[in-house]
């Protein structure tokens, strides 16, 4: 909760182990989907009972609550590209901290969590390359990324 703006963001934290197999990767996505459901339930609960939120945060009865949002923060492993577009942002702890460094105002942080400018910036640091490998007289061409 940010007193200056009356904005609150509920954080659902998931601690995952970096996957070694496809099944582990799928399992992590399932855990993140569970985290999304938990975050949405928590957000909706607090939105429906702002007086209880004020009480829980030890705020005065007239303290402003201009917005209540939620996101999922993953430590250890992030979402794969196969995670369906979730109802709330899902990102790694490092990405969250990076966005928080840009702007500590919660309404602005919320915009950054949804816009994810860090992903575009990361993508711009890499370029597509093709790797050719010859094996037994057959050339295999594979895509790759380079900095």
Coordinates of N, CA, C and O in Angstrom, one line a residue:
X1 N 0.9 -1.2 0.0 CA 0.0 0.0 0.0 C 0.9 1.2 0.0 O 1.9 1.3 0.7
X2 N 0.5 2.2 -0.8 CA 1.2 3.5 -0.9 C 0.3 4.6 -0.4 O -0.7 4.9 -1.0
X3 N 0.7 5.2 0.8 CA -0.1 6.2 1.4 C -0.4 7.4 0.5 O -1.5 8.0 0.4
X4 N 0.7 7.8 -0.2 CA 0.6 9.0 -1.0 C -0.5 8.9 -2.2 O -1.1 9.9 -2.5
X5 N -0.6 7.7 -2.7 CA -1.6 7.5 -3.8 C -2.8 6.7 -3.4 O -3.8 6.7 -4.2
X6 N -2.8 6.0 -2.3 CA -3.9 5.2 -1.9 C -4.0 3.9 -2.7 O -5.0 3.3 -2.8
X7 N -2.9 3.6 -3.4 CA -2.9 2.4 -4.3 C -2.3 1.2 -3.5 O -1.3 1.3 -2.8
X8 N -2.8 0.0 -3.8 CA -2.3 -1.2 -3.2 C -2.1 -2.3 -4.3 O -2.9 -2.4 -5.2
X9 N -1.0 -3.0 -4.2 CA -0.8 -4.1 -5.1 C -0.6 -5.4 -4.2 O 0.3 -5.4 -3.3
X10 N -1.3 -6.4 -4.4 CA -1.2 -7.7 -3.8 C -0.2 -8.5 -4.5 O -0.3 -8.7 -5.7
X11 N 0.8 -9.0 -3.8 CA 1.9 -9.8 -4.5 C 1.7 -11.3 -4.1 O 1.7 -11.6 -2.9
X12 N 1.5 -12.1 -5.0 CA 1.5 -13.6 -4.8 C 2.9 -14.1 -5.2 O 3.3 -14.0 -6.4
X13 N 3.6 -14.6 -4.2 CA 5.0 -15.0 -4.5 C 5.1 -16.5 -4.6 O 4.6 -17.2 -3.8
X14 N 5.7 -16.9 -5.7 CA 5.9 -18.4 -6.0 C 7.4 -18.6 -6.1 O 8.1 -17.9 -6.8
X15 N 7.9 -19.6 -5.3 CA 9.3 -20.0 -5.3 C 9.4 -21.3 -6.1 O 8.9 -22.3 -5.6
X16 N 10.0 -21.2 -7.3 CA 10.1 -22.4 -8.2 C 11.5 -22.8 -8.4 O 12.4 -22.0 -8.2
X17 N 11.7 -24.0 -8.8 CA 13.0 -24.6 -9.1 C 13.1 -24.5 -10.6 O 12.2 -25.0 -11.3
X18 N 14.3 -24.0 -11.1 CA 14.5 -24.0 -12.5 C 14.3 -25.4 -13.1 O 14.9 -26.3 -12.6
X19 N 13.5 -25.5 -14.2 CA 13.2 -26.8 -14.7 C 14.4 -27.4 -15.5 O 15.2 -26.7 -16.2
X20 N 14.5 -28.8 -15.4 CA 15.5 -29.5 -16.2 C 14.8 -30.3 -17.3 O 15.5 -30.7 -18.2
X21 N 13.5 -30.5 -17.2 CA 12.8 -31.3 -18.1 C 11.5 -30.6 -18.6 O 11.1 -29.6 -17.9
X22 N 11.0 -31.1 -19.7 CA 9.7 -30.5 -20.1 C 8.6 -30.6 -19.1 O 7.8 -29.7 -18.9
X23 N 8.6 -31.8 -18.4 CA 7.5 -32.0 -17.4 C 7.7 -31.0 -16.2 O 6.7 -30.5 -15.7
X24 N 9.0 -30.7 -15.8 CA 9.2 -29.7 -14.8 C 8.8 -28.3 -15.2 O 8.2 -27.5 -14.5
X25 N 9.1 -28.0 -16.5 CA 8.7 -26.7 -17.0 C 7.1 -26.6 -17.0 O 6.6 -25.5 -16.7
X26 N 6.5 -27.6 -17.5 CA 5.0 -27.6 -17.4 C 4.5 -27.5 -16.0 O 3.5 -26.8 -15.8
X27 N 5.1 -28.2 -15.1 CA 4.7 -28.1 -13.7 C 4.9 -26.7 -13.1 O 4.0 -26.2 -12.4
X28 N 6.0 -26.0 -13.5 CA 6.2 -24.6 -13.1 C 5.0 -23.7 -13.6 O 4.5 -22.9 -12.9
X29 N 4.7 -23.9 -14.9 CA 3.6 -23.1 -15.5 C 2.3 -23.4 -14.7 O 1.5 -22.5 -14.5
X30 N 2.1 -24.6 -14.4 CA 0.9 -25.0 -13.6 C 0.9 -24.2 -12.2 O -0.2 -23.7 -11.8
X31 N 2.0 -24.2 -11.6 CA 2.2 -23.5 -10.3 C 1.9 -22.0 -10.5 O 1.3 -21.3 -9.7
X32 N 2.4 -21.4 -11.6 CA 2.2 -20.0 -11.9 C 0.7 -19.7 -12.2 O 0.2 -18.7 -11.7
X33 N 0.1 -20.6 -12.9 CA -1.4 -20.5 -13.1 C -2.1 -20.5 -11.8 O -3.1 -19.8 -11.6
X34 N -1.7 -21.4 -10.9 CA -2.3 -21.5 -9.5 C -2.1 -20.2 -8.8 O -3.0 -19.6 -8.2
X35 N -0.9 -19.6 -9.0 CA -0.6 -18.3 -8.4 C -1.4 -17.2 -8.9 O -1.9 -16.3 -8.2
X36 N -1.7 -17.3 -10.2 CA -2.6 -16.3 -10.8 C -4.0 -16.4 -10.2 O -4.6 -15.4 -9.8
X37 N -4.5 -17.6 -10.1 CA -5.8 -17.8 -9.5 C -5.8 -17.2 -8.0 O -6.8 -16.6 -7.6
X38 N -4.8 -17.5 -7.3 CA -4.7 -17.1 -5.9 C -4.6 -15.5 -5.8 O -5.3 -14.9 -5.0
X39 N -3.8 -14.9 -6.7 CA -3.7 -13.5 -6.7 C -5.0 -12.8 -7.1 O -5.4 -11.8 -6.5
X40 N -5.7 -13.4 -8.0 CA -7.0 -12.8 -8.4 C -8.0 -12.9 -7.3 O -8.8 -12.0 -7.0
X41 N -8.1 -14.1 -6.6 CA -9.0 -14.3 -5.5 C -8.6 -13.2 -4.4 O -9.6 -12.6 -3.8
X42 N -7.4 -13.1 -4.1 CA -7.0 -12.1 -3.0 C -7.3 -10.7 -3.4 O -7.9 -9.9 -2.6
X43 N -7.0 -10.3 -4.7 CA -7.4 -9.0 -5.2 C -8.9 -8.7 -5.1 O -9.3 -7.7 -4.6
X44 N -9.6 -9.7 -5.6 CA -11.1 -9.5 -5.6 C -11.7 -9.5 -4.1 O -12.6 -8.7 -3.8
X45 N -11.1 -10.2 -3.2 CA -11.5 -10.2 -1.8 C -11.3 -8.8 -1.2 O -12.2 -8.3 -0.6
X46 N -10.1 -8.3 -1.4 CA -9.8 -6.9 -0.9 C -10.6 -5.9 -1.6 O -11.0 -4.9 -0.9
X47 N -10.8 -6.0 -2.9 CA -11.6 -5.0 -3.6 C -13.1 -5.0 -3.0 O -13.7 -3.9 -2.9
X48 N -13.6 -6.1 -2.6 CA -15.0 -6.2 -2.1 C -15.1 -5.8 -0.7 O -16.2 -5.6 -0.2
X49 N -14.0 -5.7 0.0 CA -14.1 -5.3 1.4 C -13.0 -4.3 1.8 O -12.0 -4.7 2.5
X50 N -13.1 -3.1 1.3 CA -12.1 -2.1 1.5 C -11.9 -1.7 2.9 O -10.8 -1.4 3.4
X51 N -13.0 -1.8 3.7 CA -12.9 -1.5 5.1 C -12.0 -2.5 5.8 O -11.2 -2.1 6.7
X52 N -12.1 -3.7 5.5 CA -11.3 -4.8 6.1 C -9.8 -4.6 5.6 O -8.9 -4.8 6.4
X53 N -9.6 -4.2 4.4 CA -8.3 -3.9 3.9 C -7.6 -2.8 4.7 O -6.5 -2.9 5.2
X54 N -8.4 -1.7 4.9 CA -7.9 -0.6 5.8 C -7.5 -1.1 7.2 O -6.5 -0.8 7.7
X55 N -8.4 -1.9 7.7 CA -8.1 -2.5 9.1 C -6.9 -3.3 9.1 O -6.0 -3.2 10.0
X56 N -6.8 -4.2 8.1 CA -5.6 -5.1 8.0 C -4.3 -4.3 7.9 O -3.3 -4.7 8.4
X57 N -4.4 -3.2 7.1 CA -3.2 -2.4 6.9 C -3.0 -1.4 8.0 O -2.1 -0.5 7.9
X58 N -3.8 -1.4 9.0 CA -3.8 -0.4 10.1 C -3.9 1.0 9.6 O -3.2 1.9 10.0
X59 N -4.8 1.2 8.7 CA -5.1 2.5 8.1 C -6.3 3.1 8.8 O -7.1 2.4 9.4
X60 N -6.4 4.4 8.7 CA -7.6 5.1 9.3 C -8.8 4.7 8.4 O -8.7 4.3 7.3
X61 N -10.0 4.9 9.0 CA -11.2 4.5 8.3 C -11.4 5.3 7.0 O -12.1 4.9 6.1
X62 N -10.8 6.5 7.0 CA -11.0 7.3 5.8 C -9.8 7.4 4.9 O -9.7 8.2 4.0
X63 N -8.8 6.5 5.1 CA -7.6 6.5 4.3 C -8.1 6.1 2.8 O -8.9 5.2 2.6
X64 N -7.5 6.8 1.9 CA -7.9 6.5 0.5 C -7.4 5.2 0.0 O -6.4 4.7 0.3
X65 N -8.3 4.5 -0.8 CA -7.9 3.3 -1.5 C -8.4 3.5 -3.0 O -9.6 3.3 -3.3
X66 N -7.4 4.0 -3.8 CA -7.8 4.3 -5.2 C -7.7 3.2 -6.1 O -8.2 3.3 -7.2
X67 N -7.0 2.1 -5.7 CA -6.8 1.0 -6.6 C -6.3 -0.2 -5.8 O -5.4 0.0 -4.9
X68 N -6.8 -1.4 -6.1 CA -6.3 -2.6 -5.6 C -6.0 -3.6 -6.7 O -6.9 -3.9 -7.5
X69 N -4.8 -3.9 -7.0 CA -4.4 -4.8 -8.1 C -3.6 -5.9 -7.5 O -3.3 -6.0 -6.3
X70 N -3.2 -6.8 -8.4 CA -2.4 -8.0 -8.0 C -1.4 -8.4 -9.1 O -1.7 -8.2 -10.3
X71 N -0.4 -9.1 -8.7 CA 0.6 -9.7 -9.6 C 1.2 -10.9 -9.0 O 1.2 -11.1 -7.8
X72 N 1.8 -11.8 -9.8 CA 2.5 -13.0 -9.4 C 4.0 -12.8 -9.6 O 4.4 -12.4 -10.7
X73 N 4.8 -13.0 -8.5 CA 6.2 -12.8 -8.6 C 6.8 -14.2 -8.4 O 6.5 -14.9 -7.5
X74 N 7.6 -14.6 -9.4 CA 8.2 -16.0 -9.4 C 9.7 -15.9 -9.1 O 10.4 -15.1 -9.7
X75 N 10.2 -16.7 -8.1 CA 11.6 -16.7 -7.8 C 12.2 -18.1 -8.2 O 11.5 -19.1 -8.0
X76 N 13.3 -18.1 -8.9 CA 13.9 -19.3 -9.3 C 13.7 -19.7 -10.7 O 14.5 -20.3 -11.4
X77 N 12.5 -19.4 -11.2 CA 12.2 -19.7 -12.6 C 11.0 -18.9 -13.0 O 10.1 -18.7 -12.2
X78 N 10.9 -18.4 -14.2 CA 9.8 -17.6 -14.6 C 8.9 -18.4 -15.5 O 9.1 -19.6 -15.8
X79 N 7.9 -17.7 -16.0 CA 6.9 -18.3 -16.9 C 7.5 -18.6 -18.3 O 8.4 -18.0 -18.7
X80 N 7.0 -19.7 -18.9 CA 7.5 -20.0 -20.2 C 6.6 -19.2 -21.2 O 5.7 -18.6 -20.8
X81 N 7.0 -19.2 -22.5 CA 6.2 -18.6 -23.5 C 4.9 -19.3 -23.7 O 4.0 -18.8 -24.5
X82 N 4.7 -20.4 -23.1 CA 3.4 -21.2 -23.3 C 2.3 -20.8 -22.3 O 1.2 -21.3 -22.4
X83 N 2.7 -20.0 -21.3 CA 1.7 -19.6 -20.3 C 0.7 -18.7 -21.0 O 1.0 -17.7 -21.6
X84 N -0.6 -19.1 -20.9 CA -1.7 -18.3 -21.5 C -1.6 -16.9 -20.9 O -1.2 -16.7 -19.8
X85 N -2.1 -15.9 -21.6 CA -2.2 -14.5 -21.1 C -3.0 -14.5 -19.8 O -4.2 -14.6 -19.8
X86 N -2.3 -14.3 -18.7 CA -3.0 -14.3 -17.4 C -3.7 -13.1 -17.1 O -3.5 -12.0 -17.7
X87 N -4.6 -13.1 -16.2 CA -5.5 -12.0 -15.8 C -4.6 -11.0 -15.0 O -5.0 -9.8 -15.0
X88 N -3.6 -11.4 -14.4 CA -2.7 -10.4 -13.7 C -1.2 -10.7 -14.2 O -0.9 -11.8 -14.7
X89 N -0.4 -9.7 -14.1 CA 1.0 -9.9 -14.5 C 1.7 -11.0 -13.8 O 1.5 -11.2 -12.6
X90 N 2.6 -11.7 -14.5 CA 3.4 -12.8 -13.9 C 4.8 -12.5 -14.4 O 5.1 -12.4 -15.6
X91 N 5.7 -12.4 -13.5 CA 7.1 -12.0 -13.8 C 8.1 -12.6 -12.8 O 7.7 -12.9 -11.7
X92 N 9.3 -12.6 -13.2 CA 10.3 -13.1 -12.2 C 10.6 -12.0 -11.2 O 10.3 -10.8 -11.4
X93 N 11.2 -12.5 -10.1 CA 11.5 -11.5 -9.0 C 12.5 -10.5 -9.5 O 12.4 -9.3 -9.2
X94 N 13.5 -10.9 -10.3 CA 14.5 -9.9 -10.8 C 13.8 -8.9 -11.7 O 14.2 -7.7 -11.7
X95 N 12.9 -9.3 -12.6 CA 12.2 -8.4 -13.4 C 11.4 -7.4 -12.6 O 11.3 -6.2 -12.9
X96 N 10.7 -7.9 -11.6 CA 9.9 -7.1 -10.7 C 10.8 -6.0 -10.0 O 10.4 -4.8 -10.0
X97 N 11.9 -6.4 -9.5 CA 12.8 -5.5 -8.8 C 13.4 -4.5 -9.8 O 13.5 -3.3 -9.5
X98 N 13.6 -4.9 -11.1 CA 14.1 -4.0 -12.1 C 13.1 -2.9 -12.4 O 13.4 -1.7 -12.5
X99 N 11.8 -3.3 -12.5 CA 10.7 -2.4 -12.8 C 10.5 -1.5 -11.6 O 10.2 -0.3 -11.8
X100 N 10.6 -2.0 -10.4 CA 10.5 -1.2 -9.2 C 11.5 -0.1 -9.1 O 11.3 1.0 -8.7
X101 N 12.7 -0.4 -9.6 CA 13.8 0.6 -9.6 C 13.5 1.7 -10.5 O 13.9 2.9 -10.3
X102 N 12.7 1.5 -11.6 CA 12.4 2.5 -12.5 C 11.4 3.6 -11.9 O 11.5 4.8 -12.2
X103 N 10.5 3.1 -11.2 CA 9.5 4.0 -10.6 C 8.8 3.3 -9.4 O 8.2 2.3 -9.5
X104 N 9.0 3.9 -8.3 CA 8.5 3.3 -7.0 C 7.1 3.7 -6.7 O 6.5 3.2 -5.8
X105 N 6.5 4.6 -7.5 CA 5.1 4.9 -7.3 C 4.2 3.7 -7.8 O 4.4 3.2 -8.9
X106 N 3.4 3.2 -6.9 CA 2.6 2.0 -7.2 C 1.7 2.1 -8.4 O 1.7 1.2 -9.2
X107 N 1.0 3.3 -8.7 CA 0.3 3.3 -9.9 C 1.2 3.2 -11.2 O 0.8 2.6 -12.2
X108 N 2.3 3.9 -11.1 CA 3.3 3.8 -12.2 C 3.9 2.4 -12.4 O 4.1 1.9 -13.5
X109 N 4.2 1.8 -11.2 CA 4.7 0.4 -11.2 C 3.7 -0.5 -11.9 O 4.0 -1.4 -12.7
X110 N 2.4 -0.3 -11.5 CA 1.4 -1.2 -12.1 C 1.3 -1.0 -13.6 O 1.2 -2.0 -14.3
X111 N 1.5 0.2 -14.1 CA 1.6 0.4 -15.6 C 2.8 -0.4 -16.2 O 2.7 -1.0 -17.2
X112 N 3.9 -0.3 -15.5 CA 5.1 -1.0 -16.0 C 4.9 -2.5 -15.9 O 5.4 -3.2 -16.8
X113 N 4.3 -3.0 -14.9 CA 4.1 -4.4 -14.8 C 3.2 -5.0 -16.0 O 3.4 -6.1 -16.4
X114 N 2.3 -4.1 -16.4 CA 1.5 -4.5 -17.6 C 2.1 -4.3 -18.9 O 2.0 -5.0 -19.9
X115 N 2.9 -3.2 -19.0 CA 3.6 -2.9 -20.3 C 4.8 -3.7 -20.6 O 5.1 -4.0 -21.7
X116 N 5.5 -4.1 -19.5 CA 6.8 -4.9 -19.6 C 7.8 -4.3 -20.6 O 8.3 -5.0 -21.5
X117 N 8.2 -3.0 -20.4 CA 9.2 -2.5 -21.3 C 10.5 -3.2 -21.2 O 11.3 -3.2 -22.2
X118 N 10.8 -3.9 -20.1 CA 12.0 -4.7 -19.9 C 12.2 -5.8 -20.9 O 13.3 -6.1 -21.4
X119 N 11.1 -6.4 -21.4 CA 11.1 -7.5 -22.3 C 11.5 -7.0 -23.7 O 12.4 -7.6 -24.4
X120 N 11.0 -5.8 -24.1 CA 11.4 -5.2 -25.4 C 12.9 -4.8 -25.4 O 13.6 -5.0 -26.3
X121 N 13.3 -4.2 -24.3 CA 14.7 -3.8 -24.1 C 15.6 -5.0 -24.2 O 16.7 -5.0 -24.8
X122 N 15.3 -6.1 -23.6 CA 16.1 -7.3 -23.6 C 16.1 -7.9 -25.0 O 17.2 -8.3 -25.5
X123 N 15.0 -7.9 -25.7 CA 14.9 -8.5 -27.0 C 15.8 -7.7 -28.0 O 16.4 -8.2 -28.9
X124 N 15.9 -6.4 -27.8 CA 16.7 -5.5 -28.7 C 18.2 -5.8 -28.5 O 19.0 -5.4 -29.4
X125 N 18.6 -6.4 -27.4 CA 20.1 -6.7 -27.2 C 20.5 -7.9 -27.9 O 21.7 -8.2 -27.9
X126 N 19.6 -8.7 -28.5 CA 19.9 -9.9 -29.2 C 19.6 -9.8 -30.6 O 18.7 -9.1 -31.0
X127 N 20.2 -10.7 -31.4 CA 19.8 -10.8 -32.8 C 19.7 -12.2 -33.2 O 20.4 -13.1 -32.6
X128 N 18.9 -12.5 -34.2 CA 18.7 -13.9 -34.7 C 20.0 -14.2 -35.5 O 20.5 -13.5 -36.3
X129 N 20.4 -15.4 -35.3 CA 21.5 -16.0 -36.1 C 21.2 -17.4 -36.6 O 20.3 -18.0 -36.0
X130 N 21.9 -17.9 -37.5 CA 21.7 -19.3 -38.0 C 23.0 -20.0 -37.8 O 24.1 -19.5 -38.2
X131 N 23.0 -21.2 -37.3 CA 24.2 -22.0 -37.1 C 24.1 -23.2 -38.0 O 23.0 -23.8 -38.1
X132 N 25.2 -23.4 -38.7 CA 25.2 -24.5 -39.6 C 26.2 -25.6 -39.1 O 27.3 -25.2 -38.7
X133 N 25.8 -26.8 -39.0 CA 26.6 -27.9 -38.6 C 26.5 -29.0 -39.6 O 25.5 -29.4 -40.0
X134 N 27.7 -29.5 -40.0 CA 27.8 -30.6 -41.0 C 28.0 -31.9 -40.2 O 28.9 -31.9 -39.4
X135 N 27.3 -32.9 -40.6 CA 27.4 -34.2 -39.9 C 27.1 -35.2 -40.9 O 26.0 -35.3 -41.5
X136 N 28.1 -36.1 -41.2 CA 28.0 -37.2 -42.2 C 27.5 -36.7 -43.5 O 26.7 -37.3 -44.2
X137 N 28.1 -35.5 -43.9 CA 27.8 -35.0 -45.2 C 26.4 -34.3 -45.3 O 26.0 -33.8 -46.4
X138 N 25.7 -34.1 -44.2 CA 24.5 -33.4 -44.2 C 24.6 -32.2 -43.4 O 25.2 -32.2 -42.3
X139 N 24.2 -31.1 -43.9 CA 24.3 -29.8 -43.3 C 22.9 -29.5 -42.5 O 21.9 -29.5 -43.1
X140 N 23.1 -29.3 -41.2 CA 21.9 -29.0 -40.4 C 22.0 -27.5 -40.0 O 23.1 -27.0 -39.6
X141 N 21.0 -26.8 -40.3 CA 20.9 -25.3 -40.0 C 19.9 -25.1 -38.9 O 18.8 -25.5 -39.0
X142 N 20.4 -24.5 -37.8 CA 19.6 -24.2 -36.6 C 19.5 -22.7 -36.3 O 20.5 -22.0 -36.5
X143 N 18.4 -22.3 -35.8 CA 18.3 -20.9 -35.4 C 18.9 -20.7 -34.0 O 19.1 -21.6 -33.2
X144 N 19.3 -19.5 -33.8 CA 19.9 -19.2 -32.5 C 19.8 -17.7 -32.2 O 19.4 -16.9 -33.0
X145 N 20.3 -17.3 -31.0 CA 20.4 -15.9 -30.6 C 21.8 -15.5 -30.3 O 22.6 -16.3 -29.7
X146 N 22.2 -14.3 -30.6 CA 23.5 -13.8 -30.3 C 23.4 -12.4 -29.7 O 22.5 -11.6 -30.1
X147 N 24.4 -12.0 -28.9 CA 24.4 -10.6 -28.4 C 25.2 -9.8 -29.3 O 26.1 -10.1 -29.9

